[in-house]
mmCIF file of C-alpha atoms in Angstrom:
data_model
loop_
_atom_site.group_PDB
_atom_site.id
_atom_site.type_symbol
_atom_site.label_atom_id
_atom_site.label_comp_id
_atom_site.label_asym_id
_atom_site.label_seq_id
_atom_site.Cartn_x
_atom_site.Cartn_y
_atom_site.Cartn_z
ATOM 1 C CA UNK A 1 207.969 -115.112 14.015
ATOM 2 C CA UNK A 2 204.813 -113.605 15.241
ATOM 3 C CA UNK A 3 204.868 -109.097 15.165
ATOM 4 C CA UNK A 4 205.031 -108.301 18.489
ATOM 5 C CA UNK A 5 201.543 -106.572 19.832
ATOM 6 C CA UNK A 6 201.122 -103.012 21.453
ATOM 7 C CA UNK A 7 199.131 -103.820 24.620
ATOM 8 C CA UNK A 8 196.141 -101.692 25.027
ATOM 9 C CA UNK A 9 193.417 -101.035 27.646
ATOM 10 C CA UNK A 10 190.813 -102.414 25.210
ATOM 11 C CA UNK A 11 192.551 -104.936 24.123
ATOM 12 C CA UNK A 12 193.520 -106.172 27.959
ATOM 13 C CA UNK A 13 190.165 -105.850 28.568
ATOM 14 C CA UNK A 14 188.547 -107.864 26.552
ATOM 15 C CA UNK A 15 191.273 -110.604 27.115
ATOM 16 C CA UNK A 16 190.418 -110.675 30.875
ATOM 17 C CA UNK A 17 186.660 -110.772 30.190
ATOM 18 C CA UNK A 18 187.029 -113.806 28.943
ATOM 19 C CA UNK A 19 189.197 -115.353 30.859
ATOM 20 C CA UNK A 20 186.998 -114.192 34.289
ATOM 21 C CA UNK A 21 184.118 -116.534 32.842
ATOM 22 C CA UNK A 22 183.037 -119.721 32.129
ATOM 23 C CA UNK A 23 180.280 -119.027 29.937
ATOM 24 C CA UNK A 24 181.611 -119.259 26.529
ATOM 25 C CA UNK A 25 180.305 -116.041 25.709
ATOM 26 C CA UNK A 26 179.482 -114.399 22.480
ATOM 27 C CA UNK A 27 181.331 -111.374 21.171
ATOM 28 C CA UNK A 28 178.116 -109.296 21.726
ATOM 29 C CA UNK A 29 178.301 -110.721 25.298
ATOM 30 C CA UNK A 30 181.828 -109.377 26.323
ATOM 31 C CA UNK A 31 181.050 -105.870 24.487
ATOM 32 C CA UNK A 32 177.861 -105.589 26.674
ATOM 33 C CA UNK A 33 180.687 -106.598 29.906
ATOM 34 C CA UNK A 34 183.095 -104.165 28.976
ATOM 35 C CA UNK A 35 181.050 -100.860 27.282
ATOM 36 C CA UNK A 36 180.221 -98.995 30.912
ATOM 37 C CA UNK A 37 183.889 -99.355 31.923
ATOM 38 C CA UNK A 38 185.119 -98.321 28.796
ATOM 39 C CA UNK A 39 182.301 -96.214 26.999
ATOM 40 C CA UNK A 40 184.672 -95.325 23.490
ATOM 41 C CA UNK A 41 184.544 -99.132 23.020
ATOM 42 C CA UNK A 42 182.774 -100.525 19.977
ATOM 43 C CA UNK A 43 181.620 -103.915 18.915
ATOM 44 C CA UNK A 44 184.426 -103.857 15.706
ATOM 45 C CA UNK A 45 186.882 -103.739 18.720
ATOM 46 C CA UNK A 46 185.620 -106.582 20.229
ATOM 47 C CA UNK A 47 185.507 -108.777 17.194
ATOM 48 C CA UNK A 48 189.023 -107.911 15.689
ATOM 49 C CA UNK A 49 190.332 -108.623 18.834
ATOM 50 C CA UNK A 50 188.521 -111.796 19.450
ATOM 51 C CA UNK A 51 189.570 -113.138 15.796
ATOM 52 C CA UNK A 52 193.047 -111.638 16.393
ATOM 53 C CA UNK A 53 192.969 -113.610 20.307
ATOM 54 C CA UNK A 54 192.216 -116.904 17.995
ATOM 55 C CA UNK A 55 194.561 -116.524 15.295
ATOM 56 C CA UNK A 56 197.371 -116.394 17.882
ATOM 57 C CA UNK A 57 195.828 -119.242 20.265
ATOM 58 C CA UNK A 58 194.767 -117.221 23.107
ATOM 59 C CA UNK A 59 191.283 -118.767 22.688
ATOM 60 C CA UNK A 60 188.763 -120.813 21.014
ATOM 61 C CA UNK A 61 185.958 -120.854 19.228
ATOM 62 C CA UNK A 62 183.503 -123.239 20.734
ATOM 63 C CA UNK A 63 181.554 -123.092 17.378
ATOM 64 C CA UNK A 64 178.261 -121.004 16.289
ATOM 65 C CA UNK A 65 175.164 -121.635 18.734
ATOM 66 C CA UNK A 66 171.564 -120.398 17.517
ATOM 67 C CA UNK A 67 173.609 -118.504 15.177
ATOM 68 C CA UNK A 68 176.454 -116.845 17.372
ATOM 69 C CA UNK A 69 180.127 -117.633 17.326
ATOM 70 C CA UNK A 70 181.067 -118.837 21.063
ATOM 71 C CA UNK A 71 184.391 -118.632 22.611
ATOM 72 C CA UNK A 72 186.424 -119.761 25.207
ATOM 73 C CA UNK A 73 189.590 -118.685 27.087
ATOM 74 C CA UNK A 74 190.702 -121.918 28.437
ATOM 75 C CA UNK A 75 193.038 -123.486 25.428
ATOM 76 C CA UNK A 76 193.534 -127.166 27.155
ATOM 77 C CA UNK A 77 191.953 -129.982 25.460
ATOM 78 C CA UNK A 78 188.432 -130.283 26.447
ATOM 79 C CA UNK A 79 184.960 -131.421 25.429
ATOM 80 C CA UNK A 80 181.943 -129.371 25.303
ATOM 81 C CA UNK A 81 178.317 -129.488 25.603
ATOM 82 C CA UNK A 82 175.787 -127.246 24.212
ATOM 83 C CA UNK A 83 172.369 -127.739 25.725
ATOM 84 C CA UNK A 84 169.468 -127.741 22.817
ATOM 85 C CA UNK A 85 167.106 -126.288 24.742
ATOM 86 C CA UNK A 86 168.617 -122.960 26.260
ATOM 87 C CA UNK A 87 171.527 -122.609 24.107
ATOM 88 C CA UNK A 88 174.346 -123.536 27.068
ATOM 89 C CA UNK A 89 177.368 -124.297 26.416
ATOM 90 C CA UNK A 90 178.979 -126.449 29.420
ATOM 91 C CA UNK A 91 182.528 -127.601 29.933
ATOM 92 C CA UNK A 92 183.144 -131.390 29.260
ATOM 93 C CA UNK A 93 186.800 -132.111 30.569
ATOM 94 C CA UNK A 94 188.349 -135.723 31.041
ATOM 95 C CA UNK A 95 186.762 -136.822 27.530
ATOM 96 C CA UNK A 96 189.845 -137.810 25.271
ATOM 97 C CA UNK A 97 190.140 -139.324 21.998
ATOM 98 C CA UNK A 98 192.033 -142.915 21.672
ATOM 99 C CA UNK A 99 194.933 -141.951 19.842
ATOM 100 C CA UNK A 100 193.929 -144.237 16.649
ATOM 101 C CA UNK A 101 191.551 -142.019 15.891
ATOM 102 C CA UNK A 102 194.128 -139.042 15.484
ATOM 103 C CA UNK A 103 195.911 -141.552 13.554
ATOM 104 C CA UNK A 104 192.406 -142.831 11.121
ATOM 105 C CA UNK A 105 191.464 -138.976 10.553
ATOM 106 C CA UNK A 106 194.762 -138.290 9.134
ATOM 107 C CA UNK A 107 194.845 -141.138 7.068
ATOM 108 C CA UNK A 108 191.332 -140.217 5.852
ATOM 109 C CA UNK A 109 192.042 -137.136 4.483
ATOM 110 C CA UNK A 110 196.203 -137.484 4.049
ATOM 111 C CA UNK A 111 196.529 -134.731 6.000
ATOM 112 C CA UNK A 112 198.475 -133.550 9.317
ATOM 113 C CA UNK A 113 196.130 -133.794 11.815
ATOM 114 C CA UNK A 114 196.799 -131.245 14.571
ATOM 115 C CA UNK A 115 193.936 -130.873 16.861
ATOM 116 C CA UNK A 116 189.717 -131.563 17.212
ATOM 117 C CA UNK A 117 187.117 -130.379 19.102
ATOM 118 C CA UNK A 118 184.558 -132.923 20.699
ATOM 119 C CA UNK A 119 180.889 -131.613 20.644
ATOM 120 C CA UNK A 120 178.096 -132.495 22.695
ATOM 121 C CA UNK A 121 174.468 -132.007 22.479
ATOM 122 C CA UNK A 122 171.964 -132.664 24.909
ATOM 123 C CA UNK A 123 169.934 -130.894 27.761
ATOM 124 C CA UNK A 124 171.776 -129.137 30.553
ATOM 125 C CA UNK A 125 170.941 -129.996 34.213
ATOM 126 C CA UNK A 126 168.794 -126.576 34.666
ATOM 127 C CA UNK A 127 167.031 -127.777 31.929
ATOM 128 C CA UNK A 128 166.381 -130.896 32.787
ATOM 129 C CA UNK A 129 165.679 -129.935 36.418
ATOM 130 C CA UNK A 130 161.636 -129.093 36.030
ATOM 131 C CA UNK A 131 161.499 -132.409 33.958
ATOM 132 C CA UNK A 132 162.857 -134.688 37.064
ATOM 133 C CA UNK A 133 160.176 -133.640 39.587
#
């Protein structure tokens, strides 16, 4: 059974942040949100709650882009693309897996296979929009 968590303006916060963007933001990115609403908050605060928000599902990580860990809020099954040029990271929904190759990955590695994340790279329209003229 999970320990039940004091709730906490910071904590709220930085919750919210997240879920009020699309942008799969960096930690240093919702600090820089937050820090002239709540001046006493540090950048600690903002990663211990981030890895404490994925331990207990709340969000993802999206994965490290040009060296940065990226998260997201929304938890359904999705895809994602991260642009190579600007460093984007773009929702990719209605992209599933056929369930065989749940079923291949466990037998692979004789493990339980409980989840993935799909990965895309490529250039994102803004990008691509000066090259298209």
């Amino acid at each position: 059974m999970e320990p039940v968590r004091k709730h906490s303006q910071k904590r709220d916060a930085i919750l919210s942040c997240l879920r009020g963007t699309t942008c799969h933001p960096t930690a240093e990115w919702v600090y820089q949100q937050l820090k002239p609403a709540i001046p006493d908050l540090s950048l600690g605060t903002v990663y211990r709650n981030l890895a404490m928000f994925k331990k207990t599902g709340e969000i993802r990580s999206v994965g490290i882009v040009d060296g940065m860990e990226r998260f997201d809020a929304n938890i359904a099954p999705h895809a994602h693309l991260i642009c190579t040029c600007c460093d984007a990271v773009l929702d990719a929904h209605g992209i599933e897996l056929p369930p065989e190759i749940l079923h291949n990955a466990a037998s692979a590695t004789r493990a339980r296979v409980s989840g993935y994340q799909i990965l895309f790279y490529g250039i994102c329209p803004n990008c691509l929009e000066p090259h298209q003229n």
